[in-house]
Structures are given as C-alpha cells and as structure tokens.
Short mmCIF file of C-alpha atoms in Angstrom, two decimals:
data_model
loop_
_atom_site.label_atom_id
_atom_site.label_comp_id
_atom_site.label_asym_id
_atom_site.label_seq_id
_atom_site.Cartn_x
_atom_site.Cartn_y
_atom_site.Cartn_z
CA GLU A 1 97.65 156.42 -24.00
CA ALA A 2 101.59 157.03 -24.25
CA GLN A 3 102.29 160.69 -25.68
CA VAL A 4 104.80 163.16 -25.37
CA THR A 5 102.19 166.58 -25.68
CA GLN A 6 104.12 170.04 -27.17
CA ASN A 7 102.30 172.92 -28.12
CA PRO A 8 101.36 174.99 -29.49
CA ARG A 9 102.22 173.60 -32.77
CA TYR A 10 103.02 176.34 -34.58
CA LEU A 11 104.34 179.37 -33.36
CA ILE A 12 105.20 183.27 -35.16
CA THR A 13 106.33 185.80 -33.00
CA VAL A 14 108.37 188.77 -33.33
CA THR A 15 112.66 189.29 -32.51
CA GLY A 16 112.55 189.37 -28.75
CA LYS A 17 109.21 188.65 -27.85
CA LYS A 18 110.11 185.68 -24.93
CA LEU A 19 108.09 183.31 -25.63
CA THR A 20 108.03 178.95 -23.81
CA VAL A 21 107.41 175.66 -25.78
CA THR A 22 105.89 173.56 -23.86
CA CYS A 23 106.43 169.42 -23.50
CA SER A 24 105.14 167.31 -21.92
CA GLN A 25 105.26 162.83 -21.20
CA ASN A 26 103.45 160.51 -19.24
CA MET A 27 105.09 157.73 -19.84
CA ASN A 28 107.24 158.55 -16.07
CA HIS A 29 110.18 159.03 -18.56
CA GLU A 30 113.89 159.90 -16.40
CA TYR A 31 115.46 161.33 -19.70
CA MET A 32 113.66 164.14 -22.24
CA SER A 33 115.56 165.75 -24.90
CA TRP A 34 114.89 168.98 -27.54
CA TYR A 35 115.83 169.38 -30.86
CA ARG A 36 115.82 171.61 -34.15
CA GLN A 37 115.18 170.25 -37.93
CA ASP A 38 116.38 172.40 -40.10
CA PRO A 39 116.67 172.00 -43.86
CA GLY A 40 119.92 170.42 -44.77
CA LEU A 41 121.45 170.58 -41.12
CA GLY A 42 118.60 168.12 -39.32
CA LEU A 43 117.99 167.23 -35.88
CA ARG A 44 120.76 168.80 -33.72
CA GLN A 45 120.22 168.20 -30.06
CA ILE A 46 119.49 171.68 -27.91
CA TYR A 47 118.87 170.69 -24.17
CA TYR A 48 118.82 167.11 -22.83
CA SER A 49 117.49 166.09 -19.13
CA MET A 50 118.46 162.82 -16.93
CA ASN A 51 115.83 163.57 -14.36
CA VAL A 52 114.05 166.30 -11.97
CA GLU A 53 116.62 169.50 -11.66
CA VAL A 54 119.39 167.76 -13.76
CA THR A 55 119.90 169.79 -17.23
CA ASP A 56 123.18 169.80 -19.46
CA LYS A 57 123.70 171.23 -23.07
CA GLY A 58 123.44 169.44 -25.96
CA ASP A 59 124.72 170.90 -29.31
CA VAL A 60 123.19 174.53 -29.72
CA PRO A 61 122.54 175.41 -26.58
CA GLU A 62 122.34 179.41 -27.37
CA GLY A 63 120.00 181.04 -27.03
CA TYR A 64 117.83 178.37 -25.32
CA LYS A 65 116.96 177.59 -21.46
CA VAL A 66 115.39 174.69 -20.35
CA SER A 67 114.29 173.38 -16.68
CA ARG A 68 113.47 170.42 -14.96
CA LYS A 69 110.62 170.93 -11.92
CA GLU A 70 108.97 167.41 -12.43
CA LYS A 71 109.65 164.53 -14.21
CA ARG A 72 106.99 165.22 -16.33
CA ASN A 73 107.12 168.90 -17.52
CA PHE A 74 110.41 170.03 -19.76
CA PRO A 75 109.05 173.58 -21.30
CA LEU A 76 111.66 175.24 -23.68
CA ILE A 77 112.29 178.91 -23.50
CA LEU A 78 113.56 181.96 -25.23
CA GLU A 79 113.89 184.56 -24.38
CA SER A 80 115.04 186.99 -27.33
CA PRO A 81 114.25 184.81 -30.16
CA SER A 82 116.01 185.94 -32.86
CA PRO A 83 115.43 185.27 -36.83
CA ASN A 84 117.68 181.94 -36.48
CA GLN A 85 116.04 180.77 -34.10
CA THR A 86 112.61 180.05 -36.91
CA SER A 87 112.58 176.17 -36.70
CA LEU A 88 111.10 172.89 -35.88
CA TYR A 89 111.44 172.14 -32.51
CA PHE A 90 111.07 168.47 -30.86
CA CYS A 91 110.68 167.50 -27.88
CA ALA A 92 111.66 163.78 -26.82
CA SER A 93 111.12 161.36 -23.69
CA SER A 94 112.57 158.06 -23.44
CA LEU A 95 113.55 155.81 -20.05
CA SER A 96 116.84 154.91 -20.56
CA GLY A 97 118.38 156.81 -23.15
CA VAL A 98 119.72 153.48 -24.92
CA SER A 99 115.82 152.61 -25.25
CA GLY A 100 115.04 154.78 -27.76
CA TYR A 101 113.27 158.14 -27.62
CA THR A 102 109.35 159.03 -27.78
CA PHE A 103 109.07 162.01 -30.07
CA GLY A 104 106.13 164.66 -29.65
CA SER A 105 104.06 166.01 -33.19
CA GLY A 106 106.66 169.31 -33.20
CA THR A 107 106.43 173.21 -32.86
CA ARG A 108 106.69 174.75 -36.15
CA LEU A 109 108.78 178.26 -34.95
CA THR A 110 108.89 181.25 -37.05
CA VAL A 111 109.90 184.60 -36.00
CA VAL A 112 109.89 187.24 -37.70
CA GLY B 1 133.27 160.99 -31.77
CA ASN B 2 129.87 159.43 -32.64
CA SER B 3 128.94 160.31 -36.27
CA VAL B 4 125.67 158.73 -38.48
CA THR B 5 126.17 158.77 -42.18
CA GLN B 6 123.73 157.30 -44.67
CA MET B 7 122.93 158.02 -47.90
CA GLU B 8 121.84 160.73 -49.34
CA GLY B 9 118.21 161.28 -51.42
CA PRO B 10 115.17 161.60 -52.18
CA VAL B 11 115.19 157.94 -52.94
CA THR B 12 112.33 157.02 -55.42
CA LEU B 13 111.05 153.58 -55.91
CA SER B 14 108.03 152.54 -58.09
CA GLU B 15 105.33 149.74 -55.29
CA GLU B 16 106.78 146.82 -54.95
CA ALA B 17 110.03 148.24 -55.05
CA PHE B 18 113.22 146.69 -52.86
CA LEU B 19 113.78 149.39 -50.77
CA THR B 20 117.55 149.38 -49.44
CA ILE B 21 118.23 153.02 -47.14
CA ASN B 22 122.77 152.48 -46.08
CA CYS B 23 123.37 153.86 -42.46
CA THR B 24 127.49 153.10 -41.05
CA TYR B 25 128.30 155.04 -37.74
CA THR B 26 131.38 155.25 -36.02
CA ALA B 27 130.67 155.92 -32.22
CA THR B 28 133.00 155.25 -29.16
CA GLY B 29 131.65 153.18 -27.47
CA TYR B 30 128.73 150.47 -27.78
CA PRO B 31 125.71 151.98 -29.01
CA SER B 32 122.30 151.53 -29.41
CA LEU B 33 121.36 152.11 -33.39
CA PHE B 34 117.40 153.24 -34.05
CA TRP B 35 115.56 154.28 -37.59
CA TYR B 36 112.96 156.45 -36.79
CA VAL B 37 110.29 157.60 -39.12
CA GLN B 38 109.47 161.01 -39.76
CA TYR B 39 106.12 160.70 -43.07
CA PRO B 40 104.91 164.68 -43.82
CA GLY B 41 103.75 167.21 -41.10
CA GLU B 42 104.39 165.16 -38.55
CA GLY B 43 106.74 164.03 -35.50
CA LEU B 44 108.82 161.18 -35.80
CA GLN B 45 108.36 157.94 -34.89
CA LEU B 46 110.56 154.92 -33.50
CA LEU B 47 110.48 152.45 -36.37
CA LEU B 48 112.97 149.26 -35.54
CA LYS B 49 116.15 148.88 -32.58
CA ALA B 50 119.18 146.68 -31.93
CA THR B 51 120.97 147.38 -29.04
CA LYS B 52 123.28 144.88 -29.47
CA ALA B 53 125.76 143.41 -32.28
CA ASP B 54 124.48 141.35 -34.95
CA ASP B 55 120.26 141.46 -33.91
CA LYS B 56 117.94 142.21 -36.07
CA GLY B 57 115.56 144.96 -35.36
CA SER B 58 112.10 144.21 -37.53
CA ASN B 59 108.53 146.51 -37.62
CA LYS B 60 105.96 146.69 -40.82
CA GLY B 61 107.94 145.02 -42.98
CA PHE B 62 111.33 146.72 -42.68
CA GLU B 63 114.41 145.05 -41.70
CA ALA B 64 117.98 146.23 -40.00
CA THR B 65 120.57 143.99 -38.79
CA TYR B 66 123.65 145.83 -36.27
CA ARG B 67 126.79 144.64 -38.25
CA LYS B 68 129.40 145.14 -35.79
CA GLU B 69 132.18 144.78 -38.09
CA THR B 70 130.79 147.09 -40.98
CA THR B 71 130.06 148.85 -38.46
CA SER B 72 126.67 149.40 -40.31
CA PHE B 73 123.02 149.18 -39.51
CA HIS B 74 120.87 149.53 -43.18
CA LEU B 75 117.61 149.40 -43.46
CA GLU B 76 115.28 146.97 -45.88
CA LYS B 77 111.79 146.16 -47.53
CA GLY B 78 111.29 144.00 -49.42
CA SER B 79 107.89 145.35 -50.94
CA VAL B 80 107.59 149.21 -50.44
CA GLN B 81 104.04 150.81 -50.36
CA VAL B 82 102.92 154.36 -51.69
CA SER B 83 102.13 154.64 -47.50
CA ASP B 84 105.60 154.40 -46.93
CA SER B 85 106.53 157.10 -48.51
CA ALA B 86 108.84 159.32 -45.73
CA VAL B 87 111.60 160.43 -44.27
CA TYR B 88 114.45 157.92 -42.89
CA PHE B 89 116.38 158.71 -39.99
CA CYS B 90 118.92 156.34 -39.13
CA ALA B 91 120.73 157.32 -34.74
CA LEU B 92 122.11 156.02 -32.43
CA SER B 93 122.59 156.58 -28.71
CA VAL B 94 125.30 155.29 -26.97
CA ARG B 95 125.40 154.30 -23.41
CA GLY B 96 126.80 157.24 -20.27
CA SER B 97 126.36 159.24 -23.83
CA GLN B 98 123.84 161.32 -21.51
CA GLY B 99 120.86 159.74 -23.64
CA ASN B 100 121.49 161.92 -27.11
CA LEU B 101 120.90 160.46 -29.84
CA ILE B 102 122.71 161.32 -33.07
CA PHE B 103 121.30 161.48 -36.16
CA GLY B 104 122.06 161.01 -40.16
CA LYS B 105 120.39 163.39 -42.18
CA GLY B 106 117.75 161.55 -43.43
CA THR B 107 116.61 160.34 -46.39
CA LYS B 108 114.07 161.30 -47.83
CA LEU B 109 111.72 158.11 -49.62
CA SER B 110 109.25 158.34 -52.48
CA VAL B 111 107.45 155.91 -53.61
CA LYS B 112 105.32 155.63 -56.85
CA PRO B 113 102.10 153.74 -57.18
#
C-alpha cells in the first residue's frame, strides 16, 4: 500500500530533550515536506526537500532540523524542544510538488 | 505572494443538503489547486485536484472547477452525508515554488442526521 509513515503518533517530552520524528514513504517520491498544524494558524511548512541531500527552509523552520540522506526517509529533529513546539506535525510526500501530496497520519507532540 | 482564502466555518448542514465551500487564491505563477479533507483524528487526504484553468476535479460526489477569471476553486456537493463531517482545506502549489503547498485555514463541516 502506498503510504507515508510517521512515528511516533503521540509523544510527550520535556523541554530541552532532543527528539526525532521519523517519516518514511514507499512511493519513490522526490518531494518531501514537514508541516505543523496549530489551531487558528492552519498548516504551515517547516522544511521541505526536493531530492536526496537537497533540503530548504519553509515558513517556520526555527528550532527544527531535517535530513534527507536517502529518498524514502525525511526525519524531523528537534534539538532542544520548547513548549511553543507543541503541535500536530505532518510529513508529506509528492512526485512533483504540483501533483498533490500524500500525508502521513500525524504526530501529536506535547512539550512540557 | 501566493495565498489561499477560504470561507470561515464552522458550517452545519442537514443530511442531503447542498454544500458549497468558497475558496479564492492569489498566485504569482500558474498554480495547481487542491482540496484536502481531514477527518477527526486523521491526517489529510487529497480529495480532488485541478491543474489548469477550466479543469474540474471530482471525487466521492465532490466537485470543484478551476476558475482563472475569478481566481476561485469552490468545493460543491449536491447531497451531503453525515460521513462527510470533516475539516476541508483548499490549497495551491505553484510550479517552481519548491513544491510548497499553501493552505487555507480550513472549514469545519458538520452534517446532522
């Protein structure tokens, strides 16, 4: 089944404790992207990648890192999480960007 | 810049009512347009899309037509069901914009039996 898989689905952590949210797609898509969803603010892009080893900042990249060492994986790294990073995070992938994205099921992160 | 504006919700309808959710956009290039749906507790699913002017996207009884002259992509369904209750997002992507998907704020639809 073609899908984007994110893990974990739920995570509660403490301020400053490094964490990684994994994302993997099995569709051989070039484009991958991370979004966060917040009430009243909608969905905002954090980082995106157009190919292996090619990543760039989206609209809200502060406090996040990503890597794209292989085509299928695009982990999101929070080096020192803070409470304002409490949010619902989505990973997504696309064949060409304008062809539409397939989204993962989301990761609900709470930073206390 | 690129942006999407969609009608504020929530929208509450009775089963079998007609649905319209308005969406307008601004874009610096030639966008592809999308409607995504988010059911409670789930991720976003692509509902339909249109890639050029006058294209009509359709899926599961939902339709939207890419209107370049009015920069609109309104979502319609002739007869909604309780199972259509969800949040609907209009979005655009412009070729050459690094694949960035720009979303509207979302419209929550509740359908009552």
